[in-house]
PDB file of C-alpha atoms in Angstrom:
ATOM      1  CA  MET A   1       7.775  44.153  20.948  1.00 78.00           C
ATOM      2  CA  ASN A   2      11.443  44.315  19.955  1.00 88.00           C
ATOM      3  CA  LYS A   3      14.356  42.697  21.744  1.00 93.00           C
ATOM      4  CA  VAL A   4      16.949  45.328  22.742  1.00 94.00           C
ATOM      5  CA  ILE A   5      20.198  45.579  24.654  1.00 94.00           C
ATOM      6  CA  VAL A   6      19.984  47.926  27.629  1.00 94.00           C
ATOM      7  CA  SER A   7      23.189  49.435  29.046  1.00 92.00           C
ATOM      8  CA  VAL A   8      22.926  51.412  32.264  1.00 92.00           C
ATOM      9  CA  VAL A   9      25.700  53.325  34.006  1.00 94.00           C
ATOM     10  CA  GLY A  10      24.796  55.013  37.263  1.00 94.00           C
ATOM     11  CA  THR A  11      27.052  57.119  39.457  1.00 96.00           C
ATOM     12  CA  GLN A  12      26.431  58.624  42.880  1.00 96.00           C
ATOM     13  CA  LYS A  13      28.583  61.212  44.623  1.00 97.00           C
ATOM     14  CA  ASP A  14      27.824  61.541  48.329  1.00 94.00           C
ATOM     15  CA  VAL A  15      28.322  64.420  50.768  1.00 91.00           C
ATOM     16  CA  TYR A  16      31.947  63.320  51.334  1.00 93.00           C
ATOM     17  CA  GLY A  17      32.717  63.369  47.600  1.00 92.00           C
ATOM     18  CA  GLU A  18      32.944  59.584  47.394  1.00 95.00           C
ATOM     19  CA  GLU A  19      31.689  58.208  44.109  1.00 96.00           C
ATOM     20  CA  ASN A  20      29.999  54.854  43.533  1.00 95.00           C
ATOM     21  CA  ARG A  21      29.428  53.458  40.047  1.00 95.00           C
ATOM     22  CA  ILE A  22      27.039  50.725  38.945  1.00 91.00           C
ATOM     23  CA  GLU A  23      26.958  49.220  35.458  1.00 90.00           C
ATOM     24  CA  LEU A  24      24.414  46.849  33.957  1.00 89.00           C
ATOM     25  CA  VAL A  25      24.138  45.411  30.447  1.00 90.00           C
ATOM     26  CA  THR A  26      21.108  43.206  29.889  1.00 91.00           C
ATOM     27  CA  VAL A  27      18.544  42.100  27.338  1.00 92.00           C
ATOM     28  CA  GLY A  28      15.269  43.969  27.429  1.00 94.00           C
ATOM     29  CA  ARG A  29      12.126  44.632  25.438  1.00 95.00           C
ATOM     30  CA  HIS A  30      11.015  47.792  23.662  1.00 94.00           C
ATOM     31  CA  TYR A  31       7.692  48.915  22.269  1.00 92.00           C
ATOM     32  CA  LEU A  32       6.148  52.210  21.203  1.00 92.00           C
ATOM     33  CA  LYS A  33       2.616  53.144  22.232  1.00 93.00           C
ATOM     34  CA  ASN A  34       0.908  56.535  21.795  1.00 92.00           C
ATOM     35  CA  GLY A  35       4.237  58.276  21.183  1.00 90.00           C
ATOM     36  CA  ILE A  36       5.846  56.878  24.363  1.00 94.00           C
ATOM     37  CA  ASN A  37       8.799  54.455  24.219  1.00 94.00           C
ATOM     38  CA  TYR A  38       8.558  51.638  26.772  1.00 95.00           C
ATOM     39  CA  ILE A  39      11.691  49.699  27.717  1.00 95.00           C
ATOM     40  CA  SER A  40      11.505  46.815  30.180  1.00 95.00           C
ATOM     41  CA  TYR A  41      14.292  44.721  31.691  1.00 93.00           C
ATOM     42  CA  GLN A  42      15.236  42.721  34.772  1.00 89.00           C
ATOM     43  CA  ASP A  43      17.647  44.232  37.269  1.00 79.00           C
ATOM     44  CA  SER A  44      20.453  42.031  38.537  1.00 64.00           C
ATOM     45  CA  GLU A  45      22.495  41.315  41.626  1.00 60.00           C
ATOM     46  CA  SER A  46      25.128  43.811  40.411  1.00 56.00           C
ATOM     47  CA  THR A  47      22.629  46.670  40.860  1.00 55.00           C
ATOM     48  CA  GLY A  48      21.496  45.405  44.240  1.00 57.00           C
ATOM     49  CA  MET A  49      17.981  44.833  42.920  1.00 61.00           C
ATOM     50  CA  GLU A  50      17.914  41.215  41.838  1.00 68.00           C
ATOM     51  CA  GLY A  51      14.339  40.044  41.327  1.00 75.00           C
ATOM     52  CA  THR A  52      13.116  43.483  40.305  1.00 86.00           C
ATOM     53  CA  ALA A  53      11.568  44.300  36.931  1.00 93.00           C
ATOM     54  CA  THR A  54      12.234  47.809  35.618  1.00 94.00           C
ATOM     55  CA  LEU A  55      10.105  49.693  33.112  1.00 96.00           C
ATOM     56  CA  LEU A  56      11.205  52.983  31.549  1.00 96.00           C
ATOM     57  CA  LYS A  57       8.541  55.187  29.967  1.00 96.00           C
ATOM     58  CA  VAL A  58      10.369  57.626  27.708  1.00 96.00           C
ATOM     59  CA  GLY A  59       8.539  60.646  26.339  1.00 94.00           C
ATOM     60  CA  GLU A  60       9.812  63.790  24.623  1.00 91.00           C
ATOM     61  CA  ASP A  61      10.599  65.668  27.832  1.00 94.00           C
ATOM     62  CA  CYS A  62      10.021  63.171  30.624  1.00 96.00           C
ATOM     63  CA  VAL A  63      11.268  59.770  31.792  1.00 97.00           C
ATOM     64  CA  THR A  64       9.325  57.667  34.269  1.00 97.00           C
ATOM     65  CA  LEU A  65      11.084  54.773  35.994  1.00 96.00           C
ATOM     66  CA  VAL A  66       8.866  52.030  37.444  1.00 96.00           C
ATOM     67  CA  ARG A  67      10.288  49.168  39.511  1.00 94.00           C
ATOM     68  CA  LYS A  68       8.330  46.137  40.738  1.00 94.00           C
ATOM     69  CA  GLY A  69       9.569  43.119  42.672  1.00 91.00           C
ATOM     70  CA  GLN A  70      12.033  43.216  45.584  1.00 85.00           C
ATOM     71  CA  VAL A  71      11.809  47.004  45.281  1.00 87.00           C
ATOM     72  CA  GLU A  72       8.589  48.901  44.467  1.00 92.00           C
ATOM     73  CA  HIS A  73       9.141  52.422  43.187  1.00 93.00           C
ATOM     74  CA  THR A  74       7.959  54.940  40.595  1.00 96.00           C
ATOM     75  CA  GLN A  75      10.042  58.042  39.891  1.00 95.00           C
ATOM     76  CA  GLN A  76       9.530  60.769  37.313  1.00 97.00           C
ATOM     77  CA  PHE A  77      12.369  62.810  35.814  1.00 98.00           C
ATOM     78  CA  ARG A  78      11.439  66.145  34.241  1.00 97.00           C
ATOM     79  CA  LEU A  79      14.027  68.908  33.672  1.00 97.00           C
ATOM     80  CA  LYS A  80      14.300  71.463  36.524  1.00 97.00           C
ATOM     81  CA  GLU A  81      11.419  69.829  38.415  1.00 96.00           C
ATOM     82  CA  SER A  82      11.407  67.901  41.663  1.00 96.00           C
ATOM     83  CA  SER A  83       9.255  64.879  42.388  1.00 95.00           C
ATOM     84  CA  SER A  84       8.739  62.693  45.434  1.00 95.00           C
ATOM     85  CA  SER A  85       7.777  59.056  45.647  1.00 95.00           C
ATOM     86  CA  LEU A  86       7.628  56.149  48.066  1.00 95.00           C
ATOM     87  CA  TYR A  87      10.456  53.619  47.785  1.00 94.00           C
ATOM     88  CA  ARG A  88       9.376  50.223  49.165  1.00 93.00           C
ATOM     89  CA  THR A  89      11.958  47.583  50.111  1.00 89.00           C
ATOM     90  CA  PRO A  90      11.775  44.355  52.134  1.00 88.00           C
ATOM     91  CA  TYR A  91      13.504  46.328  54.921  1.00 90.00           C
ATOM     92  CA  GLY A  92      11.061  49.243  55.037  1.00 93.00           C
ATOM     93  CA  ASP A  93       9.808  52.243  53.116  1.00 95.00           C
ATOM     94  CA  MET A  94      11.347  55.655  52.553  1.00 95.00           C
ATOM     95  CA  THR A  95      10.448  58.799  50.675  1.00 95.00           C
ATOM     96  CA  LEU A  96      12.712  59.733  47.774  1.00 96.00           C
ATOM     97  CA  THR A  97      12.725  63.247  46.362  1.00 97.00           C
ATOM     98  CA  ILE A  98      14.706  64.081  43.263  1.00 96.00           C
ATOM     99  CA  LEU A  99      15.501  67.322  41.472  1.00 97.00           C
ATOM    100  CA  THR A 100      16.365  66.752  37.825  1.00 98.00           C
ATOM    101  CA  ASN A 101      19.227  69.073  36.818  1.00 98.00           C
ATOM    102  CA  ASN A 102      19.893  67.575  33.391  1.00 98.00           C
ATOM    103  CA  LEU A 103      17.696  65.547  31.061  1.00 98.00           C
ATOM    104  CA  ASP A 104      18.787  64.680  27.539  1.00 97.00           C
ATOM    105  CA  ILE A 105      16.603  62.229  25.631  1.00 96.00           C
ATOM    106  CA  SER A 106      17.662  61.110  22.161  1.00 94.00           C
ATOM    107  CA  PHE A 107      15.503  58.299  20.870  1.00 88.00           C
ATOM    108  CA  GLY A 108      14.885  56.785  17.433  1.00 81.00           C
ATOM    109  CA  SER A 109      12.475  54.026  16.440  1.00 79.00           C
ATOM    110  CA  ALA A 110      13.834  51.369  18.846  1.00 80.00           C
ATOM    111  CA  SER A 111      17.123  52.715  20.143  1.00 87.00           C
ATOM    112  CA  GLY A 112      18.576  55.789  21.773  1.00 91.00           C
ATOM    113  CA  THR A 113      20.106  57.322  24.854  1.00 95.00           C
ATOM    114  CA  ILE A 114      18.845  58.869  28.057  1.00 96.00           C
ATOM    115  CA  ASP A 115      21.157  61.071  30.106  1.00 97.00           C
ATOM    116  CA  ILE A 116      19.861  62.212  33.507  1.00 98.00           C
ATOM    117  CA  GLY A 117      21.563  64.277  36.197  1.00 98.00           C
ATOM    118  CA  TYR A 118      19.725  64.664  39.492  1.00 98.00           C
ATOM    119  CA  GLU A 119      20.003  65.364  43.214  1.00 97.00           C
ATOM    120  CA  LEU A 120      18.619  62.724  45.594  1.00 97.00           C
ATOM    121  CA  VAL A 121      17.022  63.440  48.988  1.00 96.00           C
ATOM    122  CA  VAL A 122      16.017  60.495  51.204  1.00 95.00           C
ATOM    123  CA  ASP A 123      13.462  61.141  53.962  1.00 92.00           C
ATOM    124  CA  GLY A 124      14.326  64.850  53.900  1.00 92.00           C
ATOM    125  CA  GLN A 125      18.147  64.402  53.979  1.00 94.00           C
ATOM    126  CA  TRP A 126      20.296  65.233  50.957  1.00 96.00           C
ATOM    127  CA  GLN A 127      21.902  61.955  49.903  1.00 95.00           C
ATOM    128  CA  SER A 128      23.835  62.365  46.671  1.00 97.00           C
ATOM    129  CA  ALA A 129      24.381  63.947  43.273  1.00 98.00           C
ATOM    130  CA  ASN A 130      23.590  61.326  40.644  1.00 98.00           C
ATOM    131  CA  HIS A 131      24.131  60.666  36.979  1.00 98.00           C
ATOM    132  CA  LEU A 132      22.250  58.003  35.040  1.00 96.00           C
ATOM    133  CA  TYR A 133      23.224  57.153  31.464  1.00 96.00           C
ATOM    134  CA  ILE A 134      21.066  54.612  29.646  1.00 95.00           C
ATOM    135  CA  LYS A 135      21.707  53.331  26.138  1.00 94.00           C
ATOM    136  CA  ILE A 136      19.136  51.177  24.341  1.00 94.00           C
ATOM    137  CA  CYS A 137      20.098  49.514  21.090  1.00 91.00           C
ATOM    138  CA  THR A 138      19.166  46.685  18.790  1.00 86.00           C
ATOM    139  CA  ASP A 139      22.787  45.779  18.007  1.00 69.00           C
ATOM    140  CA  ASN A 140      25.002  44.438  20.808  1.00 59.00           C
ATOM    141  CA  ASN A 141      28.181  45.788  19.191  1.00 54.00           C
ATOM    142  CA  VAL A 142      26.841  49.349  19.278  1.00 59.00           C
ATOM    143  CA  CYS A 143      25.788  48.991  22.917  1.00 65.00           C
ATOM    144  CA  ASN A 144      29.258  47.987  24.049  1.00 56.00           C
ATOM    145  CA  ALA A 145      30.352  51.616  23.663  1.00 46.00           C
ATOM    146  CA  VAL A 146      28.779  52.813  26.911  1.00 47.00           C
ATOM    147  CA  ASN A 147      29.449  56.326  28.221  1.00 47.00           C
TER     148      ASN A 147
END
């Protein structure tokens, strides 16, 4: 297992056109198993998910996001496909459905980028257009150049 720097930039644009942006830079772990890259890290207060461990499973054409802790959630991103999942919080559960409009995965031996564009529907109501840019690197100086 390699130590990596994980940079995440997430943006959401709601029905009113208002945009929210969240950024996280943290230390994580990376390993490769059966052709799948696994990246794990702890979310922070800045993302609103303090106490939640996140695992990214990165394949050639699919990214699966798994969260455990304060929030329990598994979501799969596959280009031009929609997927639904249960999102569990201390305040209650909701069903999230996403349609992945863009998925660009560029990954080397222990570093790379993931660029995801998707629409989010919560309990049947369109919520937002989203963009998630994730950069994983072994050198902190390289990771400082986040999209």
